[in-house]
Short mmCIF file of C-alpha atoms in Angstrom, two decimals:
data_model
loop_
_atom_site.label_atom_id
_atom_site.label_comp_id
_atom_site.label_asym_id
_atom_site.label_seq_id
_atom_site.Cartn_x
_atom_site.Cartn_y
_atom_site.Cartn_z
CA MET A 276 135.00 -91.04 -134.34
CA GLN A 277 137.87 -88.72 -133.33
CA ILE A 278 138.93 -89.23 -129.70
CA PRO A 279 139.99 -85.78 -128.63
CA SER A 280 142.54 -86.99 -125.88
CA VAL A 281 145.14 -89.76 -124.94
CA TYR A 282 146.40 -90.55 -121.38
CA ILE A 283 149.43 -92.72 -121.35
CA HIS A 284 150.51 -94.14 -117.86
CA ILE A 285 154.24 -94.88 -116.77
CA PRO A 286 153.99 -96.67 -113.54
CA PHE A 287 157.52 -96.58 -112.58
CA CYS A 288 158.89 -94.43 -109.37
CA GLN A 289 162.19 -94.30 -107.60
CA GLN A 290 160.66 -93.99 -104.48
CA ILE A 291 156.79 -94.86 -103.49
CA CYS A 292 155.15 -91.86 -101.82
CA HIS A 293 153.08 -92.50 -98.72
CA TYR A 294 149.96 -91.12 -99.60
CA CYS A 295 149.93 -92.24 -103.47
CA ASP A 296 147.47 -94.95 -104.55
CA PHE A 297 147.99 -94.70 -108.21
CA THR A 298 149.49 -97.76 -110.35
CA LYS A 299 153.22 -97.62 -109.44
CA PHE A 300 156.25 -99.70 -108.95
CA PHE A 301 159.66 -99.25 -108.09
CA TYR A 302 161.59 -98.67 -111.00
CA ASN A 303 163.56 -101.79 -112.55
CA GLU A 304 165.36 -101.08 -115.96
CA LYS A 305 164.54 -104.46 -117.35
CA LEU A 306 160.94 -104.54 -116.41
CA ALA A 307 160.64 -100.95 -117.88
CA ASP A 308 162.09 -102.02 -120.96
CA ASP A 309 159.53 -104.93 -121.04
CA TYR A 310 156.71 -102.39 -120.11
CA LEU A 311 157.53 -100.14 -123.02
CA SER A 312 157.51 -102.78 -125.45
CA ALA A 313 154.05 -103.93 -124.20
CA LEU A 314 152.63 -100.49 -124.03
CA GLU A 315 153.45 -100.03 -127.90
CA LYS A 316 151.53 -103.23 -128.53
CA GLU A 317 148.70 -101.80 -126.74
CA ILE A 318 148.52 -98.28 -128.52
CA LYS A 319 149.27 -100.13 -131.71
CA SER A 320 145.99 -102.33 -131.16
CA TYR A 321 143.78 -99.30 -130.79
CA ILE A 322 145.67 -97.14 -133.66
CA PRO A 323 146.74 -99.84 -136.01
CA GLU A 324 147.19 -98.00 -139.32
CA LYS A 325 147.69 -94.19 -139.66
CA LYS A 326 148.35 -91.55 -136.95
CA ILE A 327 145.72 -90.19 -134.91
CA ALA A 328 145.72 -86.36 -134.07
CA PRO A 329 144.48 -86.05 -130.56
CA ARG A 330 143.88 -82.42 -129.20
CA THR A 331 145.96 -83.45 -126.10
CA ILE A 332 148.19 -86.02 -124.82
CA PHE A 333 149.14 -86.49 -121.30
CA VAL A 334 151.88 -88.66 -120.12
CA GLY A 335 151.40 -89.46 -116.19
CA GLY A 336 152.34 -91.76 -113.65
CA GLY A 337 154.13 -93.14 -111.56
CA THR A 338 156.86 -90.79 -112.83
CA PRO A 339 157.54 -90.72 -116.57
CA THR A 340 160.84 -89.03 -115.97
CA ALA A 341 162.14 -91.79 -113.67
CA LEU A 342 162.70 -93.82 -116.94
CA SER A 343 166.58 -93.55 -118.25
CA LYS A 344 167.36 -91.51 -120.79
CA GLU A 345 167.30 -94.30 -123.54
CA GLN A 346 164.02 -95.23 -122.26
CA LEU A 347 162.64 -91.80 -122.16
CA LYS A 348 163.83 -91.50 -125.76
CA LYS A 349 162.04 -94.84 -126.82
CA LEU A 350 158.54 -93.79 -125.19
CA LEU A 351 158.83 -90.54 -126.81
CA ILE A 352 159.37 -92.26 -130.13
CA ILE A 353 156.43 -94.73 -129.61
CA ILE A 354 154.30 -91.83 -128.83
CA ASP A 355 155.42 -89.86 -132.01
CA ARG A 356 154.85 -93.28 -134.04
CA TYR A 357 151.25 -93.39 -133.61
CA HIS A 358 150.08 -89.53 -132.83
CA ASP A 359 150.48 -86.66 -134.85
CA ILE A 360 152.40 -84.22 -132.54
CA ALA A 361 152.10 -81.05 -134.83
CA ALA A 362 148.57 -81.54 -134.42
CA CYS A 363 148.48 -81.64 -130.59
CA SER A 364 147.95 -78.49 -128.89
CA GLU A 365 148.90 -79.58 -125.52
CA TYR A 366 151.41 -82.23 -124.82
CA THR A 367 151.91 -82.69 -121.21
CA PHE A 368 154.59 -84.56 -119.18
CA GLU A 369 154.37 -85.26 -115.49
CA ALA A 370 157.77 -85.19 -113.63
CA ASN A 371 159.43 -85.06 -110.15
CA PRO A 372 161.57 -82.08 -109.18
CA GLY A 373 165.18 -83.50 -109.29
CA ASP A 374 164.50 -86.04 -112.36
CA LEU A 375 164.87 -83.46 -114.86
CA ASP A 376 168.70 -83.23 -116.00
CA GLU A 377 169.34 -80.85 -118.94
CA GLU A 378 169.55 -84.09 -121.43
CA LYS A 379 166.08 -85.01 -120.50
CA VAL A 380 164.75 -81.52 -120.95
CA LYS A 381 166.06 -81.15 -124.28
CA LEU A 382 164.77 -84.71 -125.25
CA LEU A 383 161.21 -83.70 -124.13
CA LYS A 384 161.48 -80.25 -125.89
CA SER A 385 162.93 -81.93 -129.07
CA PHE A 386 159.94 -84.32 -129.42
CA GLY A 387 157.28 -81.56 -129.28
CA VAL A 388 156.51 -81.59 -125.57
CA ASN A 389 155.00 -78.32 -124.68
CA ARG A 390 153.72 -78.70 -121.12
CA ILE A 391 155.34 -79.98 -117.80
CA SER A 392 153.46 -80.92 -114.70
CA LEU A 393 155.96 -80.91 -111.89
CA GLY A 394 154.80 -82.68 -108.75
CA VAL A 395 156.26 -80.30 -105.87
CA GLN A 396 153.70 -80.94 -103.18
CA VAL A 397 155.04 -78.76 -100.52
CA PHE A 398 157.89 -76.18 -99.96
CA ASP A 399 159.15 -77.60 -96.87
CA ASP A 400 162.24 -80.23 -96.80
CA MET A 401 161.14 -81.87 -93.63
CA MET A 402 157.53 -82.15 -94.76
CA LEU A 403 158.64 -83.75 -98.04
CA GLU A 404 160.62 -86.33 -96.17
CA LYS A 405 157.58 -87.05 -93.75
CA ILE A 406 155.24 -87.83 -96.91
CA GLY A 407 158.07 -89.89 -98.72
CA ARG A 408 159.28 -87.50 -101.38
CA LEU A 409 162.76 -87.73 -102.56
CA HIS A 410 163.46 -84.30 -103.98
CA LYS A 411 164.41 -81.29 -101.84
CA VAL A 412 162.93 -77.77 -102.30
CA LYS A 413 166.18 -76.65 -104.16
CA ASP A 414 165.45 -79.18 -106.84
CA VAL A 415 162.23 -77.43 -107.86
CA TYR A 416 164.19 -74.13 -108.41
CA THR A 417 166.96 -76.05 -110.39
CA ASN A 418 164.29 -77.90 -112.66
CA ILE A 419 162.24 -74.89 -113.30
CA ASP A 420 165.35 -72.95 -114.10
CA ARG A 421 166.36 -75.85 -116.70
CA LEU A 422 162.83 -75.87 -118.26
CA LEU A 423 162.59 -72.15 -118.77
CA ASN A 424 166.03 -71.92 -120.34
CA ALA A 425 165.10 -74.54 -122.80
CA GLY A 426 162.03 -72.65 -123.88
CA LEU A 427 159.63 -74.89 -122.02
CA THR A 428 157.64 -72.22 -120.08
CA ASN A 429 154.21 -73.87 -119.81
CA ILE A 430 154.79 -75.19 -116.41
CA SER A 431 152.38 -76.42 -113.69
CA ILE A 432 153.18 -76.95 -110.06
CA ASP A 433 151.08 -79.54 -108.09
CA LEU A 434 150.64 -78.85 -104.28
CA ILE A 435 149.14 -80.79 -101.54
CA TYR A 436 147.48 -79.09 -98.44
CA ALA A 437 145.99 -80.70 -95.01
CA LEU A 438 149.08 -82.89 -94.82
CA PRO A 439 149.71 -84.78 -91.18
CA GLY A 440 150.99 -81.92 -88.75
CA GLN A 441 150.80 -79.12 -91.19
CA THR A 442 149.47 -75.83 -90.17
CA VAL A 443 147.68 -72.95 -91.77
CA ASP A 444 150.77 -70.86 -91.68
CA GLN A 445 152.79 -73.68 -93.05
CA PHE A 446 150.63 -73.96 -95.99
CA GLU A 447 150.58 -70.34 -96.78
CA GLN A 448 154.39 -70.48 -96.87
CA THR A 449 154.20 -73.13 -99.47
CA VAL A 450 151.55 -71.09 -101.54
CA ASP A 451 153.68 -67.96 -101.21
CA GLU A 452 157.00 -69.77 -102.34
CA ALA A 453 154.99 -71.51 -105.47
CA LEU A 454 153.52 -68.17 -106.42
CA ARG A 455 156.95 -66.42 -106.61
CA PHE A 456 157.80 -68.43 -109.88
CA ASP A 457 154.58 -66.83 -111.12
CA LEU A 458 153.72 -69.88 -113.22
CA PRO A 459 150.73 -69.99 -115.81
CA HIS A 460 149.31 -73.05 -113.83
CA TYR A 461 148.78 -74.36 -110.39
CA SER A 462 146.90 -77.29 -108.87
CA SER A 463 146.38 -77.78 -105.40
CA TYR A 464 144.63 -80.73 -103.58
CA SER A 465 143.92 -81.75 -99.95
CA LEU A 466 145.35 -84.86 -98.86
CA GLN A 467 143.16 -88.15 -99.22
CA ILE A 468 144.11 -91.10 -97.05
CA GLU A 469 143.47 -94.00 -99.62
CA PRO A 470 143.66 -97.62 -98.99
CA LYS A 471 146.95 -99.60 -99.69
CA THR A 472 149.01 -96.74 -99.02
CA VAL A 473 151.47 -96.31 -96.13
CA PHE A 474 149.34 -93.12 -94.83
CA TYR A 475 146.32 -95.61 -94.80
CA GLN A 476 148.19 -98.01 -92.61
CA ARG A 477 149.36 -95.46 -90.07
CA TYR A 478 145.89 -93.98 -89.95
CA LYS A 479 144.52 -97.56 -89.18
CA LYS A 480 146.92 -97.85 -86.46
CA GLY A 481 146.12 -94.29 -84.98
CA LYS A 482 149.52 -93.15 -85.56
CA LEU A 483 148.89 -90.49 -88.24
CA SER A 484 145.97 -87.64 -88.38
CA LYS A 485 145.03 -85.03 -90.66
CA PRO A 486 144.60 -81.21 -89.45
CA PRO A 487 140.87 -80.39 -88.23
CA GLU A 488 138.42 -79.65 -91.10
CA GLU A 489 138.22 -75.93 -90.18
CA SER A 490 142.16 -75.91 -90.75
CA GLU A 491 141.53 -77.58 -94.10
CA ALA A 492 139.01 -75.16 -95.06
CA SER A 493 140.99 -72.14 -94.00
CA MET A 494 143.90 -73.68 -96.09
CA TYR A 495 141.49 -73.90 -99.19
CA GLU A 496 140.30 -70.26 -98.47
CA LEU A 497 143.52 -68.97 -98.32
CA LEU A 498 144.66 -70.90 -101.48
CA GLN A 499 141.68 -69.27 -103.37
CA LYS A 500 142.51 -65.68 -102.11
CA LYS A 501 146.22 -65.89 -102.94
CA MET A 502 146.00 -67.30 -106.45
CA MET A 503 143.17 -64.86 -107.21
CA ALA A 504 145.60 -62.04 -105.70
CA LYS A 505 148.20 -62.95 -108.58
CA GLY A 506 146.00 -63.27 -111.37
CA LYS A 507 145.47 -66.91 -111.37
CA LYS A 508 141.94 -67.63 -112.15
CA GLN A 509 140.21 -70.61 -110.36
CA TYR A 510 138.60 -72.60 -113.22
CA GLU A 511 137.81 -75.73 -111.60
CA ILE A 512 137.80 -76.89 -107.80
CA SER A 513 141.50 -77.47 -107.40
CA ASN A 514 143.09 -75.78 -110.52
CA PHE A 515 144.02 -72.17 -111.17
CA ALA A 516 145.47 -70.64 -114.21
CA GLU A 517 146.28 -67.52 -116.16
CA PRO A 518 143.86 -67.09 -119.04
CA GLY A 519 144.49 -69.43 -121.82
CA PHE A 520 146.66 -71.69 -119.74
CA GLU A 521 143.97 -73.85 -118.21
CA SER A 522 144.67 -77.63 -118.63
CA LYS A 523 143.25 -78.64 -121.90
CA HIS A 524 143.55 -82.37 -120.99
CA ASN A 525 142.01 -82.06 -117.61
CA LEU A 526 138.87 -80.14 -119.37
CA THR A 527 138.57 -83.40 -121.54
CA TYR A 528 137.61 -85.02 -118.26
CA TRP A 529 135.48 -82.38 -116.77
CA ASN A 530 133.62 -81.75 -120.09
CA ASN A 531 132.95 -85.48 -120.01
CA GLU A 532 134.67 -86.13 -123.42
CA TYR A 533 136.09 -89.28 -124.62
CA TYR A 534 139.70 -90.35 -124.11
CA PHE A 535 142.10 -93.19 -124.80
CA GLY A 536 143.75 -94.64 -121.74
CA PHE A 537 147.01 -96.81 -122.25
CA GLY A 538 149.06 -98.40 -119.78
CA ALA A 539 148.87 -100.51 -116.45
CA GLY A 540 145.92 -99.50 -114.54
CA ALA A 541 144.85 -96.62 -117.12
CA HIS A 542 141.08 -95.97 -117.45
CA GLY A 543 139.72 -94.75 -120.92
CA TYR A 544 136.20 -93.38 -121.83
CA LEU A 545 135.02 -94.72 -125.38
CA PRO A 546 131.62 -94.26 -126.59
CA GLY A 547 129.30 -96.35 -124.61
CA LYS A 548 131.84 -98.01 -122.43
CA ARG A 549 134.78 -97.34 -119.89
CA ILE A 550 137.65 -99.60 -120.01
CA VAL A 551 139.96 -100.30 -117.17
CA ASN A 552 143.31 -101.83 -117.80
CA ILE A 553 145.14 -104.52 -115.78
CA ARG A 554 147.27 -103.08 -112.96
CA PRO A 555 149.83 -105.91 -111.88
CA LEU A 556 152.78 -105.14 -114.26
CA PRO A 557 153.65 -109.01 -115.22
CA ALA A 558 149.94 -109.51 -116.01
CA TYR A 559 149.64 -106.27 -118.01
CA ILE A 560 152.67 -107.06 -120.04
CA LYS A 561 151.65 -110.65 -120.57
CA GLN A 562 148.31 -109.75 -122.00
CA ALA A 563 149.67 -106.68 -123.90
CA GLU A 564 152.26 -108.67 -125.56
CA GLU A 565 149.52 -111.62 -126.55
CA ASN A 566 146.85 -109.48 -127.92
CA GLY A 567 147.56 -105.98 -127.30
CA ARG A 568 144.36 -105.54 -125.33
CA PRO A 569 145.44 -105.83 -121.35
CA VAL A 570 141.80 -105.07 -120.12
CA LEU A 571 140.54 -105.99 -116.81
CA HIS A 572 137.11 -105.08 -117.72
CA GLU A 573 134.68 -102.88 -119.66
CA GLU A 574 131.91 -101.09 -118.16
CA PRO A 575 129.01 -100.23 -120.10
CA ILE A 576 127.96 -96.82 -119.76
CA SER A 577 124.11 -96.32 -119.54
CA ARG A 578 122.36 -93.00 -120.43
CA ARG A 579 121.58 -92.31 -116.87
CA GLU A 580 125.28 -92.75 -115.93
CA GLN A 581 126.26 -90.24 -118.62
CA ILE A 582 124.01 -87.63 -117.56
CA GLU A 583 124.99 -88.09 -113.83
CA GLU A 584 128.56 -87.73 -114.87
CA GLU A 585 128.03 -84.73 -116.99
CA LEU A 586 126.82 -82.96 -113.86
CA PHE A 587 129.47 -84.56 -111.35
CA LEU A 588 132.36 -83.63 -113.77
CA GLY A 589 131.05 -80.33 -114.99
CA LEU A 590 130.33 -78.82 -111.63
CA ARG A 591 134.02 -79.21 -110.88
CA LYS A 592 134.49 -76.24 -113.25
CA THR A 593 133.96 -72.79 -112.06
CA GLU A 594 131.93 -71.95 -114.93
CA GLY A 595 129.84 -75.10 -114.47
CA VAL A 596 127.56 -76.86 -116.92
CA GLU A 597 126.17 -75.07 -119.98
CA LEU A 598 122.38 -75.84 -120.11
CA ASN A 599 122.10 -75.54 -123.76
CA ASN A 600 125.07 -77.94 -124.14
CA PHE A 601 123.48 -80.30 -122.09
CA GLU A 602 120.00 -80.43 -124.11
CA ALA A 603 122.11 -80.42 -127.18
CA LYS A 604 123.90 -83.51 -126.09
CA TYR A 605 121.16 -85.63 -124.45
CA GLY A 606 117.97 -84.20 -125.99
CA GLU A 607 116.31 -83.46 -122.58
CA ASN A 608 115.40 -80.40 -121.20
CA PHE A 609 117.59 -79.82 -117.86
CA GLU A 610 114.88 -78.42 -115.51
CA GLN A 611 112.64 -81.71 -116.63
CA VAL A 612 115.26 -83.97 -115.47
CA TYR A 613 116.70 -81.97 -112.29
CA GLY A 614 113.96 -79.46 -111.62
CA GLY A 615 113.14 -81.36 -108.30
CA VAL A 616 116.50 -80.77 -106.68
CA LEU A 617 117.36 -77.21 -107.83
CA PRO A 618 114.98 -75.24 -105.40
CA TYR A 619 116.67 -77.30 -102.40
CA LEU A 620 120.20 -76.60 -103.80
CA LYS A 621 119.36 -72.80 -104.14
CA GLU A 622 117.84 -72.47 -100.61
CA ARG A 623 120.99 -73.97 -99.31
CA GLN A 624 123.09 -71.46 -101.50
CA LEU A 625 125.06 -74.39 -103.01
CA ILE A 626 124.26 -73.67 -106.68
CA VAL A 627 123.50 -70.73 -108.86
CA VAL A 628 121.61 -70.68 -112.00
CA ALA A 629 121.96 -67.86 -114.23
CA ASP A 630 123.13 -66.85 -117.93
CA ASN A 631 122.05 -70.33 -118.99
CA LYS A 632 124.38 -72.04 -116.80
CA ILE A 633 124.34 -74.07 -113.52
CA ALA A 634 127.42 -73.46 -111.09
CA LEU A 635 128.67 -74.13 -107.68
CA THR A 636 128.64 -71.31 -105.15
CA GLU A 637 131.78 -70.68 -103.02
CA LYS A 638 129.97 -72.69 -100.29
CA GLY A 639 128.85 -75.31 -102.90
CA ARG A 640 132.74 -75.90 -103.69
CA LEU A 641 133.63 -76.61 -99.94
CA LEU A 642 130.68 -79.04 -99.95
CA GLY A 643 130.85 -80.27 -103.48
CA ASN A 644 130.21 -84.15 -102.47
CA GLU A 645 127.01 -83.07 -100.97
CA VAL A 646 125.98 -81.41 -104.13
CA PHE A 647 126.93 -84.05 -106.46
CA GLN A 648 124.98 -86.78 -104.66
CA GLU A 649 121.72 -84.60 -105.31
CA PHE A 650 122.15 -85.17 -109.08
CA LEU A 651 121.85 -88.94 -108.69
CA LEU A 652 118.92 -90.29 -110.85
CA ASP A 653 116.53 -93.21 -110.63
CA GLU A 654 116.30 -95.13 -114.02
CA LYS A 655 112.70 -93.77 -114.38
CA ASP A 656 113.98 -90.17 -114.43
CA VAL A 657 115.55 -90.46 -117.86
#
């Protein structure tokens, strides 16, 4: 079976951000060398013979561009060795502003990378320092200029809102500055205080708080309004793009399609199972070197779970879930499975069912988790 997408995790960072709960470690040259060797062993164990031709490749982290130029080139060679890059319509690298000197930009371009996702977060130097970021606002301008000059024009900016101490006016300034670049894609997420982060420890000690919920809602509504005014269509709860520049890789997730996940702590989704890799680097490297399968555990996915995830993920998209696709995929009439919850959600104006689709309303997007829990099924329902 053709697996449409590949995710590759590079867990190294020059500094650990206070909010981040992804698998990440301080950059160490020797450890990074060992990691790349182990990563290739893992990839080869799944792709042992000829190259595969995925629709999308996404290299995330951590910070892939925290690698040295030599290591970045080695990584690009490894990816090229097992994947038909010419057949890949979207090849994305995550990067931090300030990491991309001219040589790294040219290197990425020369190996076929055609999309860059920049972790900007906020256009405010004081706020960047408070959340543990190393870059400054000026670095965003420098790096975007370098990318554009190299012909890498498919650029996405990531922003975070509802940061500690952030006001609606401050977030508006960040959105306005981000939109001045007039890039084809923007993502913006509200801060989540996750366990095992610096912010979580401060929150537990009463030394950190988020803005009130009404301010967070105002920030989200402001974001939607300003993106729409600049021609960036909202196609998912947190993502906005010019037509044709939606993230094909992330749509793999939201369409509940299969993907490989390579690297420490990476998750993969293959027919009938989800695979979760070992997170600690020494253990990941040891297991990958021994047998190429540094798997922490495999989770079988039942039919019920597949259907639930189809709704949880699909409803994140503005266009929602196509009922014909649902029925073709699962052999079930949608209303027979979920007819019991639809009147309640419609009455609360959280969903709309029209044109053979079910989608969240504006109110439903603000209360997404409440909607999603209504689509949990009993085993007897399927």
